[in-house]
mmCIF file of C-alpha atoms in Angstrom:
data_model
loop_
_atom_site.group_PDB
_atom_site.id
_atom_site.type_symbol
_atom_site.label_atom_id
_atom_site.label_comp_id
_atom_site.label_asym_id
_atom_site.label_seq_id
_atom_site.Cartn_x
_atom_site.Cartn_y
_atom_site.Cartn_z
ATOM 1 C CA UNK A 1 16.328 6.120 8.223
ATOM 2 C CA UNK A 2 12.574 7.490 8.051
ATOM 3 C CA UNK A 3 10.387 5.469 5.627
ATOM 4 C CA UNK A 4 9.306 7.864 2.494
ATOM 5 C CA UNK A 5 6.001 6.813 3.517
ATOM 6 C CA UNK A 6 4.223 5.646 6.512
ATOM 7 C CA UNK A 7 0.478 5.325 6.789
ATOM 8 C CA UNK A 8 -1.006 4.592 10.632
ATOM 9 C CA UNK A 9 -4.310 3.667 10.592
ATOM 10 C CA UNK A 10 -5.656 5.225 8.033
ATOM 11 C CA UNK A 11 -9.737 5.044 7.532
ATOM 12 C CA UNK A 12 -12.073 6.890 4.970
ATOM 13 C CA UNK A 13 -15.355 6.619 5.409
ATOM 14 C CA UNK A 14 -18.259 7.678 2.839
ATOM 15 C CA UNK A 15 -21.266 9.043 4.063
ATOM 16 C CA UNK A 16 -24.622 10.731 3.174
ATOM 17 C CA UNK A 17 -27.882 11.201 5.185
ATOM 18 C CA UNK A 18 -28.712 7.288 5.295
ATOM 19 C CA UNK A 19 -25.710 5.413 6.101
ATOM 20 C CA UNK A 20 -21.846 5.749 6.443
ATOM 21 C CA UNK A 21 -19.767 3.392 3.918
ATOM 22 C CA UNK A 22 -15.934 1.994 5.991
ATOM 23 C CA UNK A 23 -14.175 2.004 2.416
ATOM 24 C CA UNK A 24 -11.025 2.104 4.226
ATOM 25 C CA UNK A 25 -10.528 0.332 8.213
ATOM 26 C CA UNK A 26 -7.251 0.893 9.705
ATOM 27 C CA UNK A 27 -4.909 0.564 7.154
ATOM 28 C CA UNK A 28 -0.851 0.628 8.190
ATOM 29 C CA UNK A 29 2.234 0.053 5.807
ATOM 30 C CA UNK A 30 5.251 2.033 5.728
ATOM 31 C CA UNK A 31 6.920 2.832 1.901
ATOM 32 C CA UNK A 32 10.996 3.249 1.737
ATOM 33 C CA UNK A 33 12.879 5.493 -0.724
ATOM 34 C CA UNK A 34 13.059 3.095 -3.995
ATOM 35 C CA UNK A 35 10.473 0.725 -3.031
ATOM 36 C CA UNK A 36 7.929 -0.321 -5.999
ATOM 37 C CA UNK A 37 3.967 -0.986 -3.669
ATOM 38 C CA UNK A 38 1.857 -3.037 -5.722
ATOM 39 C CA UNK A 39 -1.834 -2.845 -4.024
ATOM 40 C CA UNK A 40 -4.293 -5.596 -5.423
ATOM 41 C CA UNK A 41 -7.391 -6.573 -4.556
ATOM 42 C CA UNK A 42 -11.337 -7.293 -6.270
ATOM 43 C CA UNK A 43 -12.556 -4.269 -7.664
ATOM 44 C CA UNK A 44 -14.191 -2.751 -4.471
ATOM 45 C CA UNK A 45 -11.501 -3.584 -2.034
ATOM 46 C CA UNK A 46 -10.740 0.463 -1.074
ATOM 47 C CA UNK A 47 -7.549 0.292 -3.430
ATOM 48 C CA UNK A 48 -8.056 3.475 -5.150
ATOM 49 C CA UNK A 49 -10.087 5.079 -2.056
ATOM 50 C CA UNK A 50 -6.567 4.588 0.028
ATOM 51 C CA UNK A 51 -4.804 6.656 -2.832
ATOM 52 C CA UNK A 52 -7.046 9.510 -2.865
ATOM 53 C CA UNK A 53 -7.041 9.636 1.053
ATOM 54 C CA UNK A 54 -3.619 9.648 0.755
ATOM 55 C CA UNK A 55 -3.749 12.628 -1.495
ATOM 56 C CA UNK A 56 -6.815 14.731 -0.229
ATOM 57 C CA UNK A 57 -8.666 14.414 -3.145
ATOM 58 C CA UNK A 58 -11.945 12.829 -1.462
ATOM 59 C CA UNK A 59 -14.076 15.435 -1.110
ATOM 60 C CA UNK A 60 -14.670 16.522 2.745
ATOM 61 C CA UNK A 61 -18.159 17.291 2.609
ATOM 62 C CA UNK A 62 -19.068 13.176 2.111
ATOM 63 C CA UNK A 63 -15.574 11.288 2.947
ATOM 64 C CA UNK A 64 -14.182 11.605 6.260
ATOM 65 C CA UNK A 65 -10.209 10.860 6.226
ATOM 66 C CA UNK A 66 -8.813 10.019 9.671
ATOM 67 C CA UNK A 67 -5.375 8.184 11.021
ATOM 68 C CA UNK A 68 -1.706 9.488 9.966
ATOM 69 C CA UNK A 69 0.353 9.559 6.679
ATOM 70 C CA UNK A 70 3.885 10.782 7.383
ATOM 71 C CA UNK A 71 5.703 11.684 4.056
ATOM 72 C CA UNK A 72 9.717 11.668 4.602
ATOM 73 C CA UNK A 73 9.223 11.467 8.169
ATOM 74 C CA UNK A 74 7.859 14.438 9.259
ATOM 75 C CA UNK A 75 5.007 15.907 7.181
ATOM 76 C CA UNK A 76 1.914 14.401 7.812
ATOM 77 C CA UNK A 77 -0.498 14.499 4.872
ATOM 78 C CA UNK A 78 -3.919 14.521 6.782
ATOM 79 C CA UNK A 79 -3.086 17.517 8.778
ATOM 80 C CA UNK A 80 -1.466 20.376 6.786
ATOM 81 C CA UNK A 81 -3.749 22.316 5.022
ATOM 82 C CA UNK A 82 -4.977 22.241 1.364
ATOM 83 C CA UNK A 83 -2.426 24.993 0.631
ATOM 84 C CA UNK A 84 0.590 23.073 2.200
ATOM 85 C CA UNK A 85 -0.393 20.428 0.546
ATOM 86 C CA UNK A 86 -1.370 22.068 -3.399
ATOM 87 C CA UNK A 87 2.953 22.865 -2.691
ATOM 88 C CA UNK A 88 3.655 19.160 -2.450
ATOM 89 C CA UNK A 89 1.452 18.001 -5.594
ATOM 90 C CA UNK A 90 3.293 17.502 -8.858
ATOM 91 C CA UNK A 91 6.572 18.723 -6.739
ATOM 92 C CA UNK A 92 6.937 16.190 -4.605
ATOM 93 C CA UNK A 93 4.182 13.706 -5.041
ATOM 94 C CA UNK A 94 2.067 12.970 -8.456
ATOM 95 C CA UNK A 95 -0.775 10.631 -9.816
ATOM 96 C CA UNK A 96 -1.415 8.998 -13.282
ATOM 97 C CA UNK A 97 -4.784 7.937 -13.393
ATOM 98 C CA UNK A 98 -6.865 5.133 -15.390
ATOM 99 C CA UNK A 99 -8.021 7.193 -17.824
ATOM 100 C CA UNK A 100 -5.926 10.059 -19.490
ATOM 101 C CA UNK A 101 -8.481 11.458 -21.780
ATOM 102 C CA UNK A 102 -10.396 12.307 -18.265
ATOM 103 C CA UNK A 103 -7.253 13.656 -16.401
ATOM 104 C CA UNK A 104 -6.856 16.240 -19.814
ATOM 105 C CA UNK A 105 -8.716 19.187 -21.328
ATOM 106 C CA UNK A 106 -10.033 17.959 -24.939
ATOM 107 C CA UNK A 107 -9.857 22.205 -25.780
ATOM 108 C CA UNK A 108 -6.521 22.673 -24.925
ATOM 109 C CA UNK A 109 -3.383 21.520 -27.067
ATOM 110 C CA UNK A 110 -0.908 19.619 -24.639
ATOM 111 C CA UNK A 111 1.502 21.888 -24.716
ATOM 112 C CA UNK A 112 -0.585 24.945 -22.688
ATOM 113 C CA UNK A 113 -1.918 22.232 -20.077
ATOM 114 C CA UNK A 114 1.785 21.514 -19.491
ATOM 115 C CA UNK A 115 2.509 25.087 -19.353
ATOM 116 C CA UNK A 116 -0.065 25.888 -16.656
ATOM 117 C CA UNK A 117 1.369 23.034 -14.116
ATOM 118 C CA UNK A 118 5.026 23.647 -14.785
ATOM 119 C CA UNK A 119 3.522 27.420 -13.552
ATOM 120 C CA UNK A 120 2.198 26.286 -10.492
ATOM 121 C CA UNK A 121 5.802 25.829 -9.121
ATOM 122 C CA UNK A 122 7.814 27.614 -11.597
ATOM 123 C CA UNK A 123 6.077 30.616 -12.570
ATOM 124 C CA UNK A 124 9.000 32.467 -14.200
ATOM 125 C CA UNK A 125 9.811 29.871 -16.254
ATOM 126 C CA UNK A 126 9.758 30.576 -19.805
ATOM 127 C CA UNK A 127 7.828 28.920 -22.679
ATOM 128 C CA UNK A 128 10.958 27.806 -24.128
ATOM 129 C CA UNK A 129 12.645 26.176 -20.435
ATOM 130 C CA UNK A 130 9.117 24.215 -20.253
ATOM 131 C CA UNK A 131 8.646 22.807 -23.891
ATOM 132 C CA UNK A 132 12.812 22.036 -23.239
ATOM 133 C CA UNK A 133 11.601 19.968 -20.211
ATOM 134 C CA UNK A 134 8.936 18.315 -22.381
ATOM 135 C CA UNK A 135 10.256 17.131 -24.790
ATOM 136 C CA UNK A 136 13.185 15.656 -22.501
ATOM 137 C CA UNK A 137 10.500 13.296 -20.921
ATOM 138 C CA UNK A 138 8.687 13.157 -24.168
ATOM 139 C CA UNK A 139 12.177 11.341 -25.344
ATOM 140 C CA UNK A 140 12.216 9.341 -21.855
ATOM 141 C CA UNK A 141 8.727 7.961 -22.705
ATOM 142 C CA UNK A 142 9.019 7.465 -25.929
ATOM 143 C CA UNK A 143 6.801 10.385 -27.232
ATOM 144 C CA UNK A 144 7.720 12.463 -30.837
ATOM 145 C CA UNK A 145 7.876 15.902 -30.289
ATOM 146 C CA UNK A 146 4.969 16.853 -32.488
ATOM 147 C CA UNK A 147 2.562 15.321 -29.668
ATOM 148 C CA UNK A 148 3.657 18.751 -28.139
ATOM 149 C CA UNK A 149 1.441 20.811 -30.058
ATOM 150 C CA UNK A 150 -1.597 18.457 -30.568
ATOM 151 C CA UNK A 151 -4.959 18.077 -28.701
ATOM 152 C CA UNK A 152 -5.782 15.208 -26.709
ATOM 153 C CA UNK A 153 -8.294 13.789 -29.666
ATOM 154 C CA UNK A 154 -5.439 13.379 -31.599
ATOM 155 C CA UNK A 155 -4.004 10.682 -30.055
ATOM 156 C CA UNK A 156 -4.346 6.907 -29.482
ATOM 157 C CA UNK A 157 -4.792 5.605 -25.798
ATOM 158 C CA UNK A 158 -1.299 4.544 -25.257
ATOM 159 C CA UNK A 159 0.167 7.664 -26.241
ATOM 160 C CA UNK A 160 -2.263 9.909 -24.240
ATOM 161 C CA UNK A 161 -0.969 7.355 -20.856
ATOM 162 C CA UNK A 162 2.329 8.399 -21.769
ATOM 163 C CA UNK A 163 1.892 11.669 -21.975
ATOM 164 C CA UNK A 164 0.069 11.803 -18.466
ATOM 165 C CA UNK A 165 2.965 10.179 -17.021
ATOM 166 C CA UNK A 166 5.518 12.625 -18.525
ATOM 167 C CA UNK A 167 3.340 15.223 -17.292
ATOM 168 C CA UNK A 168 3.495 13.543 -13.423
ATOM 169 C CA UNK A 169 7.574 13.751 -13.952
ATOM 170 C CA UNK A 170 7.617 17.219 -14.473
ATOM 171 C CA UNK A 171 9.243 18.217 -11.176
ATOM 172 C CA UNK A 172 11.090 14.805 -10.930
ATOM 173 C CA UNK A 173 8.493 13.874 -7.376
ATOM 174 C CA UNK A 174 9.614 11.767 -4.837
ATOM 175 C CA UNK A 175 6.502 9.271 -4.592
ATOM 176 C CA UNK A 176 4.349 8.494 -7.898
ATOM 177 C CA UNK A 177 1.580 7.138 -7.946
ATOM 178 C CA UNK A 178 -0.494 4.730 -10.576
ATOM 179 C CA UNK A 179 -4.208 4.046 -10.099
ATOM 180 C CA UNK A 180 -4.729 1.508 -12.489
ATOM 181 C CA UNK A 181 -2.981 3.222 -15.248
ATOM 182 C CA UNK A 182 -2.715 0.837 -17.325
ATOM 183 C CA UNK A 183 -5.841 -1.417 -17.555
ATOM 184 C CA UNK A 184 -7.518 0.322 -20.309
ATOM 185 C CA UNK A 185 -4.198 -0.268 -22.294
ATOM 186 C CA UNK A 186 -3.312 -3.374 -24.802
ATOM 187 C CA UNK A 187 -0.539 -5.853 -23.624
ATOM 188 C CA UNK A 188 1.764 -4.698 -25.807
ATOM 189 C CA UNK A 189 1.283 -0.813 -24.934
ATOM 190 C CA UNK A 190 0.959 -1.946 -20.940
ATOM 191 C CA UNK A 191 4.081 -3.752 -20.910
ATOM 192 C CA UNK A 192 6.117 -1.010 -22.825
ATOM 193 C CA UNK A 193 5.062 1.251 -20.545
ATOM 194 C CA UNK A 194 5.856 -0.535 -17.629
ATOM 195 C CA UNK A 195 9.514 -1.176 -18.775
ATOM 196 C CA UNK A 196 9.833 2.727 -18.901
ATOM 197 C CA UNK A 197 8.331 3.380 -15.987
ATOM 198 C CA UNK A 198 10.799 1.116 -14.133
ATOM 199 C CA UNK A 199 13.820 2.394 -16.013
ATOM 200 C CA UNK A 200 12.542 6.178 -15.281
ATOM 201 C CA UNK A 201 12.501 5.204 -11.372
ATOM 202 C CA UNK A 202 16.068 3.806 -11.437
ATOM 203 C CA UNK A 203 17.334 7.194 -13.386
ATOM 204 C CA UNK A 204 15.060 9.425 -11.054
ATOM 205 C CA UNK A 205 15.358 7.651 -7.714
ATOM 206 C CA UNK A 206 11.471 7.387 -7.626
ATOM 207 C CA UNK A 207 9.184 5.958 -5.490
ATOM 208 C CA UNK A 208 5.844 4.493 -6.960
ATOM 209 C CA UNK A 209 2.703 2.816 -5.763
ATOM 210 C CA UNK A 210 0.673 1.192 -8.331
ATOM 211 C CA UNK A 211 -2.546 -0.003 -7.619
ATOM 212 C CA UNK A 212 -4.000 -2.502 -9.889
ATOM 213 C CA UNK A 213 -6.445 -5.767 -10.005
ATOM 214 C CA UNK A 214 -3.528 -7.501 -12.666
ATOM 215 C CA UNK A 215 -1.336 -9.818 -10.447
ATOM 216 C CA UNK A 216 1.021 -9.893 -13.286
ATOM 217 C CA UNK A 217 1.892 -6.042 -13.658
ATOM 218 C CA UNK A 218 2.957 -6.113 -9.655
ATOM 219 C CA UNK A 219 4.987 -9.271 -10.523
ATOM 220 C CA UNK A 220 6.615 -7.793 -13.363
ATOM 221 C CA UNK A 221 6.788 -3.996 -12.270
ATOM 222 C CA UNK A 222 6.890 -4.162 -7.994
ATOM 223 C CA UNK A 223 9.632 -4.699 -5.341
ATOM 224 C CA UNK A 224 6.382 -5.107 -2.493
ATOM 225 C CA UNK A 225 2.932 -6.046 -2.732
ATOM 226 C CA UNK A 226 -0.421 -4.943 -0.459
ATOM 227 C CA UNK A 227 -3.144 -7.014 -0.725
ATOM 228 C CA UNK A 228 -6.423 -5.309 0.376
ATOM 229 C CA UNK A 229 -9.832 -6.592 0.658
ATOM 230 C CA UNK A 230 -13.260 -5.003 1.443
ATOM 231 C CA UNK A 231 -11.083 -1.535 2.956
ATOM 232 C CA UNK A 232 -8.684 -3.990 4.899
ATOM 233 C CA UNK A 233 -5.307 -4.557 4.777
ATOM 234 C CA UNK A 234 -4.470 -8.581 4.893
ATOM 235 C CA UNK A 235 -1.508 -9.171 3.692
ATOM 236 C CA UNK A 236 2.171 -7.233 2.596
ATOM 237 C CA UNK A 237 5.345 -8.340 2.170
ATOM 238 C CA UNK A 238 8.099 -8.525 -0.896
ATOM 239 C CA UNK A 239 6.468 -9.699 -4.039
ATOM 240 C CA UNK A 240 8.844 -12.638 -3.952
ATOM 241 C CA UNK A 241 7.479 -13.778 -0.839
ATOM 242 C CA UNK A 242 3.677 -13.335 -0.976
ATOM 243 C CA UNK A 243 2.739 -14.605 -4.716
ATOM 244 C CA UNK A 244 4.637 -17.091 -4.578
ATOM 245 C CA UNK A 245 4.212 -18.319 -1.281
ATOM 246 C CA UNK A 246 0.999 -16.456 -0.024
ATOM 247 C CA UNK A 247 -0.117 -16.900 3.691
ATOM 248 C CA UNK A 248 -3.463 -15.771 3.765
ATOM 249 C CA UNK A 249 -6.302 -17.887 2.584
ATOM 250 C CA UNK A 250 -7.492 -14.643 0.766
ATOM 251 C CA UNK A 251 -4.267 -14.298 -1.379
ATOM 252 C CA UNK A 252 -4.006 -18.000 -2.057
ATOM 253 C CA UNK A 253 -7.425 -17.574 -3.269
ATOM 254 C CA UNK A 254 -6.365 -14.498 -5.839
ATOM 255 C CA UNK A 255 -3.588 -16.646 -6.837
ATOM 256 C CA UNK A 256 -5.846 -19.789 -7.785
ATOM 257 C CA UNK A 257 -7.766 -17.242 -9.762
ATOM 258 C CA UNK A 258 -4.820 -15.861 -12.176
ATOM 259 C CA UNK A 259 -3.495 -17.917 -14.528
ATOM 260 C CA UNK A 260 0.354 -18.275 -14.556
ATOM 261 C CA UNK A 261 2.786 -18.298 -17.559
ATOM 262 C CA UNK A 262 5.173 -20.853 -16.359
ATOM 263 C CA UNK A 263 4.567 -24.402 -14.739
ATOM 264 C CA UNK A 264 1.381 -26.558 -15.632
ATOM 265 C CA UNK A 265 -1.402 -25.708 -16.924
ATOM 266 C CA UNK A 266 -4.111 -25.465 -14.461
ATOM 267 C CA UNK A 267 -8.039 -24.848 -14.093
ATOM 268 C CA UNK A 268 -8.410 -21.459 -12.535
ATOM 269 C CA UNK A 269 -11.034 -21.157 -9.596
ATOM 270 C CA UNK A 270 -12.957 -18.324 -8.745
ATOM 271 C CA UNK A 271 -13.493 -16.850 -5.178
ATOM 272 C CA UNK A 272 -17.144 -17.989 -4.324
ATOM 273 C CA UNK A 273 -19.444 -15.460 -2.621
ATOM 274 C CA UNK A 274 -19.168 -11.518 -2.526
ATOM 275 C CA UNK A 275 -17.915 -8.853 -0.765
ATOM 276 C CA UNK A 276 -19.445 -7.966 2.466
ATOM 277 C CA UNK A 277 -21.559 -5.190 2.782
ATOM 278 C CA UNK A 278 -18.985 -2.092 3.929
ATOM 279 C CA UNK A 279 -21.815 0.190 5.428
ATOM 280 C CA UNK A 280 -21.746 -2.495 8.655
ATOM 281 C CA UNK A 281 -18.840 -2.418 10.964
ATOM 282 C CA UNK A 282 -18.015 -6.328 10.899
ATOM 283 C CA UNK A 283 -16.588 -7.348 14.554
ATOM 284 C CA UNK A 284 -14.586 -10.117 12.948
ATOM 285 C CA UNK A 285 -12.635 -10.925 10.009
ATOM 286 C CA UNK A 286 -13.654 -9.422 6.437
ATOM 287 C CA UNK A 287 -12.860 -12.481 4.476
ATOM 288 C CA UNK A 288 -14.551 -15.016 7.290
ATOM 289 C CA UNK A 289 -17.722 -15.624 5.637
ATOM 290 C CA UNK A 290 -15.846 -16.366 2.006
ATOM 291 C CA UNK A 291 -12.711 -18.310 3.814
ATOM 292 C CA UNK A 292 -12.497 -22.196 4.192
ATOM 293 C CA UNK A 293 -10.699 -22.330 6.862
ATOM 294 C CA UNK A 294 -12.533 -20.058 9.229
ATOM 295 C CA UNK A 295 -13.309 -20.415 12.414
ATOM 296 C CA UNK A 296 -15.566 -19.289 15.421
ATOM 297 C CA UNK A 297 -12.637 -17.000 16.527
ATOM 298 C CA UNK A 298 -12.974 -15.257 13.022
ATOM 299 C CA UNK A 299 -16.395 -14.751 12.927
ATOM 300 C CA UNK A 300 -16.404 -12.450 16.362
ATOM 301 C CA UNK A 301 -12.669 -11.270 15.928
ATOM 302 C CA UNK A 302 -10.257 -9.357 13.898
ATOM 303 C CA UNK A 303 -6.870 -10.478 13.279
ATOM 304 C CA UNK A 304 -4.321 -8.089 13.650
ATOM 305 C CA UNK A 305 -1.202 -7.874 11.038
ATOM 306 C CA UNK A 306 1.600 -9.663 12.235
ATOM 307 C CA UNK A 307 4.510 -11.486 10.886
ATOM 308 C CA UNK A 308 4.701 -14.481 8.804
ATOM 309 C CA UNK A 309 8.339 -14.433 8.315
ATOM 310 C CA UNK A 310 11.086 -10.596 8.528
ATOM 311 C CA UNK A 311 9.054 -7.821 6.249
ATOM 312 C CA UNK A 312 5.887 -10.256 5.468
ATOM 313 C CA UNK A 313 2.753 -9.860 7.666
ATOM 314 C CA UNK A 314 -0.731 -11.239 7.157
ATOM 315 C CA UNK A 315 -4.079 -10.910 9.422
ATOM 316 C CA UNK A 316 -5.165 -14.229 9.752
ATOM 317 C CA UNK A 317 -5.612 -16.542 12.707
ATOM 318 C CA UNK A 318 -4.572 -19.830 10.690
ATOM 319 C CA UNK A 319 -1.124 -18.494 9.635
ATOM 320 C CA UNK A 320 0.358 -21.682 10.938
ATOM 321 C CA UNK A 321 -2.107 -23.684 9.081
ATOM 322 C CA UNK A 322 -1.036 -22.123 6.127
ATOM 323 C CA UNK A 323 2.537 -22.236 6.230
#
């Protein structure tokens, strides 16, 4: 069976008149119907940059998108043209992003914003069929129905999330995804909202990616986990699998950094040094310059993904160090 999703080398690159920034370098994972993708990474690492490659919303006159994103086997994203693909947005593939107040009009009650999406696929549909279909996901995300009628202002952050993910459900898509939807949220509001989103998947045989910097809302909400740094790809595997026993130095590292809820307690250590400078094509290894156990080979190569152990693959030249 076809994955639902299956990126090949997928680059973006930013650029102006004095230099070209590699936000993304060859990036390939494959997504099946069901799965749950966490991608982490330090803020910086090309996480949300893959996403809006992935959906054409980089704009073409400074980001150049190349490689292949096949979507049920067949379509690829990158090629068909803004029209082909304005038929697959909300329909068959939808976003919730950080901030709702920014992804709504603050004129415009919620109920005519919903209106003019549920019109971009259904444009018969009546007032009545689409405030039906509302307030059915209002219920599903725990919404009262009088949010239906208010403006944006009029609501506290939580609600305003939930609202922008009932609004991604309208056409029940195939792949959602989160870009960091949930970090400007409270813990309380974050982890109610997570439980619903994974209920609403098993209901609605949904796929979702959710991209985050919070280790703990891919171990609580994922089935896989990317881990990306400085546009590369350097680990992926079942969540399982790589947070608990991570294989590359950079992951390890992430995990030293986030405390844990269970076990000893433990002094947490940050990652020394910074991110490399993305507007120079490194020839090596991203991490080698931040990594204790680099070598020569690192500094003038760069590992390719390749298994650790059946579904978990990690670039990194010391994998048998490390296991």
């Amino acid at each position: 069976m076809a994955a639902l999703l299956e990126i090949k080398n997928l680059n973006v690159t930013y650029r102006n008149k004095e230099k070209s920034v590699y936000a993304v370098r060859d990036v390939s994972l494959s997504l099946e119907e069901g799965d749950a993708l966490g991608i982490v990474g330090e803020s910086g690492s090309g996480k949300s940059t893959l996403a809006m490659g992935i959906l054409r919303l980089l704009p073409e006159a400074t980001a150049d998108v190349t490689g292949k994103c096949l979507f049920k086997g067949e379509t690829d994203l990158l090629s068909i043209s803004q029209k082909e693909y304005a038929d697959l947005r909300w329909k068959d593939i939808s976003i919730v992003f950080q901030k709702a107040m920014n992804s709504l009009s603050p004129v415009h009650r919620i109920r005519t914003q919903i209106e003019d999406i549920y019109h971009v696929h259904e444009p018969k549909a009546s007032k009545e069929e689409i405030r039906e279909r509302s307030l059915e996901l209002f219920r599903m995300v725990g919404l009262p129905e009088r949010v239906y009628n208010l403006y944006p202002h009029e609501m506290s952050g939580g609600m305003l999330q939930r609202v922008a993910i009932a609004i991604s459900l309208l056409h029940e898509p195939s792949l959602l995804i989160f870009d960091e939807a949930t970090t400007a949220l409270d813990v309380v509001t974050q982890g109610q909202i997570l439980d619903e989103v994974v209920r609403l998947e098993k209901s609605m045989h949904m796929t979702r990616i959710m991209i985050t910097h919070d280790m703990s809302v891919v171990s609580a909400s994922c089935s896989k986990v990317a881990v990306m740094y400085a546009g590369c790809l350097l680990e992926f595997g079942p969540v399982g699998k790589v947070l608990k026993d991570p294989a590359h130095p950079y992951t390890q590292k992430l995990m030293e950094s986030f405390p844990s809820l269970h076990g000893e307690i433990r002094e947490l250590k940050s990652i020394p040094g910074s991110l490399p400078d993305l507007s120079i094509l490194h020839e090596g290894c991203v991490f080698a310059e931040r990594c204790s156990k680099a070598c020569e080979r690192c500094l003038k190569e760069r590992p390719a993904m390749r298994d650790v152990e059946t579904g978990h693959s990690a670039a990194c030249f010391a994998l048998k160090e490390v296991l």
